């Protein structure tokens, strides 16, 4: 028996990879009543939404391979169109990233007559020059910065490149804070550049944005769940793993609790498909010896994301119909920059407030609401207080992708924890990548491979 603890995308991908190799009986234990973890769908007053807006792109190869394999419905695919909304529902800036291979995709942006619309010539020239230089340097900072490259923040990198403030506000800050969920003043430039390499510098479809037709659960998690069940995987939902013990060499026992009921599962190997915090808790509750992997979890910081879902009536929805499916709220002078991105869903919009550190969370919902109300009034002509709303704050939405975030060792990246038979899969184990569905899926697959090799 192999036990996987955690039914987020890492645990699901791990279970699927083990099943494909017919690796004996598998039990997946999930504390929540449903699978999906931090990337799951919800139904709110009959509307299909997600716990937080997830933008996935064509570069997420392993995620979409997994979804194809389980027969999930096709996701809505569209070319990347980076749009900025100014006042009165007007899209004032728009970069339709051409579906061309590198380098035409970036270089065409600098040629007048091509996109981006509304970008002053200095922005276009700067953008093309930056992308061309990154490509020349093979998407690596070490050329210009040597050993200092990994310690360079996004803000410092942009300042060294003399990027115009307007371009930072409209493009670089939202893309970096969206992809890394970390404020640019401390976010890692090397990781952002890795994201750019895979997307803007990738194949012609790498930048495509893919959105589930209904929500993340119906079009993603549920089909994986059904496939796993069809392969005989035992899924224990609503069961929390509370401790691990090793009754004899090569044998594990997982203690799980459901309500007041405790039971034990014997296993020859265990995968903790858990983020750093829950991994650390389970480790210390099990009195396992400290390893370099477990020491690292304790030092990871996190950032929150708040998504504010707003129900729209027919009239409000038709007033916004000409807007793209998702867009950035441009910085406007005198207006607080609370929400960064807006997504449209049938009968609703979601406003995303990302890169929230502990101190920014302390400002509290009231302060966020008053800033957001102003933004919505000016940008979209909506009155926040009149709208039916659902606020979802994921406190530990992602690990903080700062320049100080400790990098996983090669062994950790393969899923090893330092104790034989006890593995880990999670979105912090793919070096050079931020916390994403794709890194969770990659880690799940690669941990399964290590376990099979044992
Ligand atoms: C609001 C929000 C927006 C995001 N936006 C994006 C985006 O746009 N694009 C993108 O790619 N990624 C995005 N992410 C990140 C992405 O959701 C995560 O990187 C990914 O889902 C992590 O998956 P995981 O399986 O590693 O962890 P998790 O999803 O956290 O899965 C861990 C699971 O373990 C369970 N668990 C915990 N403790 C126990 C226990 N003791 N016993 C049993 N089960 C336990 C939890 O309930 C959970 O289901 C976003 C995340 C959030 C929260």
XYZ file of C-alpha atoms and ligand atoms in Angstrom:
507
model
C 0.000 0.000 0.000
C 1.164 3.529 -0.804
C -0.495 6.341 1.120
C -0.630 9.854 -0.313
C -1.537 12.549 2.191
C -3.134 15.593 0.541
C -5.512 15.759 -2.410
C -4.363 18.992 -4.047
C -2.925 18.928 -7.569
C 0.422 17.526 -6.334
C -1.253 14.579 -4.597
C -3.602 13.944 -7.523
C -0.742 14.025 -10.056
C 1.311 11.697 -7.870
C -1.578 9.219 -7.557
C -2.200 9.338 -11.324
C 1.478 8.705 -12.128
C 1.596 5.734 -9.721
C -1.612 4.290 -11.200
C -0.225 4.437 -14.699
C 2.539 2.113 -13.569
C 0.093 -0.236 -11.781
C 1.903 0.372 -8.527
C -0.305 -1.758 -6.227
C -2.986 -0.383 -3.933
C -3.018 3.379 -3.323
C -4.927 5.336 -0.692
C -5.207 9.105 -0.848
C -6.130 10.881 2.387
C -7.598 14.392 2.167
C -8.623 16.464 5.187
C -11.179 18.584 3.313
C -14.524 17.209 2.136
C -13.449 17.718 -1.508
C -10.268 17.381 -3.562
C -8.367 20.211 -5.284
C -6.714 21.971 -2.331
C -5.785 25.541 -3.177
C -7.020 25.249 -6.772
C -10.640 24.161 -6.668
C -14.009 25.264 -7.972
C -16.991 26.462 -5.942
C -20.651 27.152 -6.583
C -21.821 30.440 -5.124
C -25.547 31.265 -5.374
C -25.739 29.124 -8.494
C -22.700 30.804 -10.041
C -19.613 28.806 -10.973
C -16.490 30.362 -9.480
C -13.118 29.192 -8.139
C -11.625 29.647 -4.671
C -9.318 32.129 -6.393
C -8.818 33.011 -10.012
C -6.211 30.718 -11.559
C -4.613 31.787 -14.812
C -3.053 28.815 -16.503
C -1.038 29.031 -19.709
C 0.005 26.841 -22.625
C 3.412 26.348 -20.990
C 1.716 24.206 -18.299
C 2.520 21.093 -20.341
C 2.284 18.521 -17.566
C -0.989 19.870 -16.202
C -2.706 19.609 -19.567
C -1.132 16.221 -20.296
C -2.666 14.988 -17.033
C -6.060 16.506 -17.890
C -5.973 14.951 -21.376
C -5.024 11.590 -19.929
C -8.048 11.516 -17.610
C -10.380 12.736 -20.368
C -11.178 16.135 -18.806
C -13.282 18.552 -20.916
C -11.247 20.891 -23.098
C -10.476 24.226 -21.471
C -11.211 27.496 -23.203
C -7.954 28.519 -24.950
C -7.229 32.057 -26.144
C -4.113 34.001 -27.130
C -2.583 36.175 -24.413
C -4.042 39.676 -24.591
C -2.597 41.908 -21.879
C -5.287 44.564 -21.381
C -5.361 47.507 -19.006
C -8.625 49.121 -18.019
C -8.589 52.873 -17.366
C -11.566 54.932 -16.233
C -15.129 54.302 -17.447
C -14.633 50.732 -18.669
C -12.186 51.824 -21.345
C -9.366 49.510 -22.336
C -6.609 52.079 -22.685
C -3.685 49.683 -23.262
C -3.676 46.355 -24.995
C -0.911 43.991 -26.068
C -2.191 41.121 -28.204
C 0.804 38.852 -27.950
C 1.101 37.370 -31.441
C 0.875 33.578 -31.670
C 4.276 33.451 -33.305
C 7.483 31.738 -32.345
C 10.342 33.528 -30.694
C 11.656 36.184 -31.465
C 8.872 37.631 -33.657
C 6.445 37.623 -30.785
C 8.441 40.201 -28.842
C 10.137 42.143 -31.591
C 6.959 42.919 -33.534
C 5.742 44.731 -30.442
C 8.222 47.514 -31.105
C 7.089 48.158 -34.678
C 4.531 50.960 -35.078
C 1.322 49.648 -36.573
C 1.656 46.393 -34.688
C 0.561 45.939 -31.113
C 0.579 46.955 -28.273
C -2.186 49.510 -28.626
C -1.879 52.544 -26.393
C 1.763 51.847 -25.504
C 3.980 54.895 -26.071
C 6.953 54.217 -28.349
C 9.508 54.294 -25.461
C 7.567 51.470 -23.746
C 7.582 49.340 -26.897
C 11.248 49.919 -27.553
C 12.154 49.167 -23.959
C 10.081 45.990 -23.942
C 11.557 44.691 -27.184
C 15.092 45.568 -26.030
C 14.623 43.810 -22.668
C 13.217 40.643 -24.198
C 15.887 40.583 -26.918
C 18.622 40.963 -24.292
C 17.125 38.220 -22.124
C 17.035 35.923 -25.113
C 20.665 36.776 -26.021
C 21.678 36.020 -22.435
C 19.763 32.726 -22.603
C 17.242 33.951 -20.037
C 19.901 34.026 -17.389
C 20.853 36.930 -15.146
C 24.370 35.724 -14.463
C 25.685 37.410 -17.636
C 25.202 40.863 -16.194
C 25.127 40.145 -12.466
C 27.362 37.114 -11.901
C 26.821 35.442 -8.533
C 24.551 38.287 -7.472
C 21.872 37.199 -10.039
C 19.844 34.979 -7.673
C 19.696 37.812 -5.102
C 18.344 40.417 -7.489
C 14.797 41.625 -6.833
C 12.398 42.380 -9.672
C 12.245 46.049 -8.603
C 16.047 46.378 -8.719
C 16.268 44.626 -12.079
C 13.629 46.950 -13.593
C 15.364 49.982 -12.166
C 18.735 48.856 -13.601
C 17.050 48.543 -17.008
C 15.600 52.089 -16.672
C 12.088 50.820 -17.356
C 9.594 53.710 -17.533
C 7.351 53.893 -14.445
C 4.182 53.669 -16.565
C 5.348 50.365 -18.050
C 6.156 49.038 -14.576
C 2.700 50.011 -13.309
C 0.812 48.642 -16.284
C 2.804 45.509 -17.099
C 5.743 44.537 -14.920
C 4.252 44.927 -11.452
C 0.991 43.086 -12.223
C 2.676 40.299 -14.194
C 5.355 39.758 -11.542
C 2.980 39.998 -8.584
C 0.408 37.824 -10.398
C 2.883 35.092 -11.347
C 4.998 35.127 -8.165
C 2.395 36.404 -5.677
C 5.171 38.441 -4.089
C 5.687 42.225 -4.083
C 8.283 43.258 -6.689
C 10.423 44.952 -4.022
C 11.397 41.499 -2.681
C 10.374 39.106 -5.492
C 13.073 37.114 -7.272
C 13.970 38.495 -10.714
C 15.526 35.140 -11.700
C 12.199 33.331 -11.118
C 10.247 35.950 -13.035
C 12.678 35.557 -15.931
C 12.185 31.795 -15.832
C 8.428 32.388 -16.155
C 9.058 34.722 -19.110
C 11.339 32.185 -20.750
C 8.658 29.497 -20.589
C 5.883 31.816 -21.763
C 7.042 34.727 -23.956
C 10.229 32.874 -24.931
C 8.463 29.530 -25.372
C 6.693 27.798 -28.273
C 4.063 29.698 -30.235
C 1.221 28.418 -28.013
C 3.112 28.749 -24.712
C 1.508 32.092 -23.844
C -2.048 30.963 -24.585
C -4.323 31.465 -21.602
C -6.442 28.445 -20.679
C -9.555 28.832 -18.562
C -11.897 26.040 -17.454
C -15.254 26.278 -19.231
C -17.121 25.990 -15.923
C -14.788 25.893 -12.937
C -11.571 24.263 -11.755
C -13.362 21.375 -10.082
C -15.884 20.476 -12.765
C -13.370 20.704 -15.616
C -10.205 19.651 -13.778
C -10.323 18.072 -10.330
C -13.517 16.004 -10.767
C -12.366 14.217 -13.945
C -9.059 13.349 -12.230
C -10.996 12.075 -9.212
C -13.254 9.913 -11.406
C -10.284 8.494 -13.269
C -8.453 7.654 -10.027
C -11.557 5.916 -8.667
C -11.865 3.945 -11.913
C -8.269 2.758 -11.371
C -9.117 1.498 -7.891
C -7.512 4.301 -5.849
C -9.144 4.584 -2.435
C -9.999 8.228 -1.732
C -10.599 9.070 1.918
C -12.148 12.540 1.945
C -12.671 14.380 5.235
C -9.838 12.357 6.822
C -6.915 14.211 8.395
C -3.538 12.499 8.775
C -2.374 13.331 12.301
C 0.810 11.326 12.699
C 3.174 8.880 11.057
C 5.060 6.077 12.732
C 7.394 3.296 11.686
C 6.409 0.064 13.499
C 9.223 -1.827 11.766
C 11.835 -1.159 9.136
C 10.305 -0.526 5.724
C 6.804 -0.243 7.223
C 4.799 2.886 7.932
C 1.597 3.474 9.816
C -0.486 6.569 9.113
C -2.885 7.656 11.809
C -5.958 9.382 10.382
C -8.833 11.099 12.142
C -12.368 11.692 10.968
C -14.486 13.526 13.549
C -13.917 11.576 16.778
C -12.890 8.432 14.988
C -9.238 7.475 14.633
C -7.954 4.723 12.344
C -4.588 3.476 11.075
C -3.392 2.658 7.581
C -0.330 0.483 7.003
C 1.890 1.476 4.114
C 5.230 0.592 2.605
C 5.698 4.192 1.452
C 4.064 7.528 2.278
C 3.950 10.694 0.177
C 3.230 13.951 1.984
C 1.589 15.991 -0.802
C 1.330 18.956 1.542
C 2.525 22.581 1.587
C 5.362 23.553 3.936
C 3.258 24.450 7.020
C 1.165 21.238 7.172
C 4.277 19.165 6.317
C 6.141 20.683 9.232
C 3.185 20.123 11.600
C 2.769 16.493 10.622
C 6.527 15.964 10.940
C 6.789 17.410 14.420
C 3.558 15.737 15.649
C 5.103 12.453 14.507
C 8.346 13.236 16.404
C 10.399 12.529 13.296
C 14.063 13.578 13.328
C 14.847 16.980 11.829
C 16.334 16.702 8.332
C 17.588 19.422 6.018
C 14.291 19.134 4.100
C 12.141 19.609 7.210
C 14.349 22.486 8.380
C 13.686 24.267 5.090
C 9.861 24.135 5.440
C 10.075 26.035 8.694
C 11.861 28.956 7.062
C 9.479 29.468 4.146
C 7.325 32.599 4.193
C 3.912 32.888 2.598
C 1.678 35.461 0.947
C -2.105 35.693 0.946
C -4.486 36.262 -1.963
C -7.967 37.687 -1.545
C -10.490 37.210 -4.321
C -13.634 39.322 -4.131
C -16.469 37.792 -6.157
C -19.277 40.184 -7.067
C -22.661 39.099 -8.422
C -23.882 41.175 -11.373
C -27.408 41.679 -12.638
C -28.151 41.486 -16.388
C -27.777 45.226 -16.846
C -24.415 45.404 -15.081
C -23.189 42.361 -16.950
C -24.113 43.752 -20.346
C -22.369 47.056 -19.502
C -19.121 45.084 -19.000
C -19.624 42.739 -21.932
C -17.212 44.569 -24.236
C -14.363 44.031 -21.765
C -11.971 41.079 -22.161
C -12.428 37.957 -20.030
C -9.668 39.210 -17.721
C -7.814 42.499 -17.494
C -5.555 44.581 -15.308
C -6.869 47.616 -13.409
C -4.500 50.369 -14.520
C -2.931 52.645 -11.951
C -4.785 55.974 -11.969
C -3.484 58.945 -10.048
C -5.309 59.510 -6.763
C -6.796 56.023 -6.823
C -5.619 53.322 -4.388
C -4.284 50.198 -6.129
C -6.074 47.480 -4.152
C -7.409 45.063 -6.775
C -4.963 44.258 -9.549
C -6.795 41.962 -11.941
C -10.462 41.456 -12.787
C -11.900 38.282 -14.291
C -15.337 37.921 -15.820
C -17.488 34.847 -15.200
C -21.129 34.343 -16.183
C -23.157 36.544 -13.818
C -20.122 37.620 -11.768
C -16.715 39.231 -11.724
C -13.794 38.399 -9.480
C -11.308 41.015 -8.315
C -7.922 39.625 -7.318
C -5.829 41.187 -4.550
C -2.523 39.344 -4.603
C 0.921 39.546 -2.965
C -0.556 40.277 0.465
C 2.056 40.122 3.195
C 1.185 39.905 6.901
C 1.415 43.681 7.244
C -0.811 44.383 4.235
C -3.378 41.887 5.579
C -3.408 43.729 8.862
C -4.844 46.771 7.121
C -8.064 44.774 7.355
C -11.072 44.188 5.196
C -12.655 47.581 5.861
C -9.701 49.463 4.448
C -9.439 47.113 1.476
C -13.172 47.488 0.839
C -13.056 51.272 0.799
C -10.128 51.304 -1.670
C -11.777 48.660 -3.810
C -15.066 50.564 -3.829
C -13.285 53.590 -5.275
C -11.517 51.516 -7.916
C -14.726 49.772 -8.988
C -16.621 53.051 -9.225
C -13.970 54.769 -11.370
C -12.900 51.831 -13.532
C -16.134 49.899 -13.970
C -18.993 52.159 -12.835
C -20.017 49.654 -10.119
C -21.022 50.465 -6.524
C -19.396 47.835 -4.315
C -21.752 48.230 -1.360
C -24.822 47.519 -3.506
C -23.447 44.232 -4.856
C -23.873 40.751 -3.461
C -20.274 39.771 -2.639
C -18.155 36.858 -1.488
C -14.668 37.483 -0.139
C -12.287 34.536 -0.138
C -8.937 35.048 1.555
C -6.452 32.220 1.227
C -4.001 33.167 3.988
C -1.190 30.908 2.841
C -2.081 31.064 -0.826
C 1.501 30.547 -1.986
C 5.009 30.473 -0.585
C 6.702 33.843 -0.967
C 8.929 33.828 -4.006
C 11.451 36.248 -2.532
C 15.169 36.401 -3.203
C 15.667 34.860 0.266
C 13.374 31.858 -0.228
C 15.517 28.770 0.431
C 15.959 26.669 -2.682
C 15.136 22.938 -2.463
C 18.168 20.663 -2.763
C 18.410 18.277 -5.720
C 17.249 15.411 -3.480
C 14.260 17.404 -2.236
C 13.318 18.256 -5.803
C 13.089 14.527 -6.455
C 10.713 14.154 -3.507
C 13.136 12.868 -0.847
C 12.651 14.013 2.744
C 15.779 12.499 4.285
C 13.868 9.503 5.709
C 13.597 6.331 3.630
C 10.089 5.515 2.444
C 8.776 8.956 3.303
C 8.429 11.261 0.284
C 7.050 14.712 -0.390
C 5.382 16.379 -3.415
C 4.507 20.089 -3.432
C 4.615 23.303 -5.433
C 7.825 24.498 -3.695
C 9.911 21.619 -5.000
C 10.520 22.677 -8.601
C 13.584 24.898 -8.449
C 13.294 28.132 -10.365
C 9.488 28.013 -10.507
C 6.965 29.917 -8.398
C 4.016 28.216 -6.686
C 1.722 27.106 -9.490
C -0.555 24.257 -10.448
C 2.120 23.217 -12.938
C 4.862 22.993 -10.305
C 2.538 20.957 -8.049
C 1.774 18.561 -10.923
C 5.436 18.260 -11.941
C 6.471 17.576 -8.387
C 3.725 14.947 -7.970
C 4.867 13.133 -11.094
C 8.560 13.286 -10.268
C 8.038 12.047 -6.695
C 6.021 9.110 -8.048
C 8.937 8.231 -10.350
C 11.412 8.271 -7.453
C 9.146 6.122 -5.354
C 8.870 3.594 -8.181
C 12.637 3.450 -8.628
C 13.142 2.529 -5.024
C -6.160 32.300 -4.493
C -5.097 31.549 -5.244
C -4.777 31.918 -6.538
C -3.798 31.228 -7.233
N -3.545 31.558 -8.543
C -2.788 30.741 -9.290
C -2.689 30.928 -10.700
O -3.244 31.888 -11.254
N -1.960 30.038 -11.434
C -1.347 28.957 -10.840
O -0.777 28.131 -11.567
N -1.392 28.768 -9.496
C -2.086 29.634 -8.719
N -2.176 29.422 -7.365
C -1.299 28.413 -6.738
C -1.843 26.975 -6.873
O -3.191 26.927 -6.472
C -1.009 26.078 -5.971
O 0.356 26.221 -6.308
C -1.375 24.601 -6.132
O -2.758 24.403 -6.113
C -0.703 23.816 -5.001
O -1.092 22.464 -5.013
P -0.544 21.430 -3.924
O -1.163 20.135 -4.225
O 0.939 21.519 -3.881
O -1.026 21.984 -2.504
P -2.510 22.145 -1.907
O -3.436 22.550 -2.981
O -2.391 23.031 -0.732
O -2.915 20.672 -1.462
C -2.654 20.162 -0.187
C -3.883 19.375 0.279
O -3.564 18.717 1.496
C -4.685 18.770 2.361
N -4.183 18.563 3.719
C -3.480 19.444 4.497
N -3.123 18.864 5.661
C -3.610 17.596 5.624
C -3.548 16.493 6.524
N -2.921 16.559 7.708
N -4.170 15.339 6.164
C -4.800 15.225 4.979
N -4.879 16.242 4.075
C -4.278 17.406 4.396
C -5.280 20.138 2.096
O -6.637 20.169 2.474
C -5.079 20.256 0.573
O -6.190 19.755 -0.135
C -3.100 30.148 -6.607
C -3.400 29.797 -5.293
C -4.382 30.485 -4.604
C -4.719 30.065 -3.205
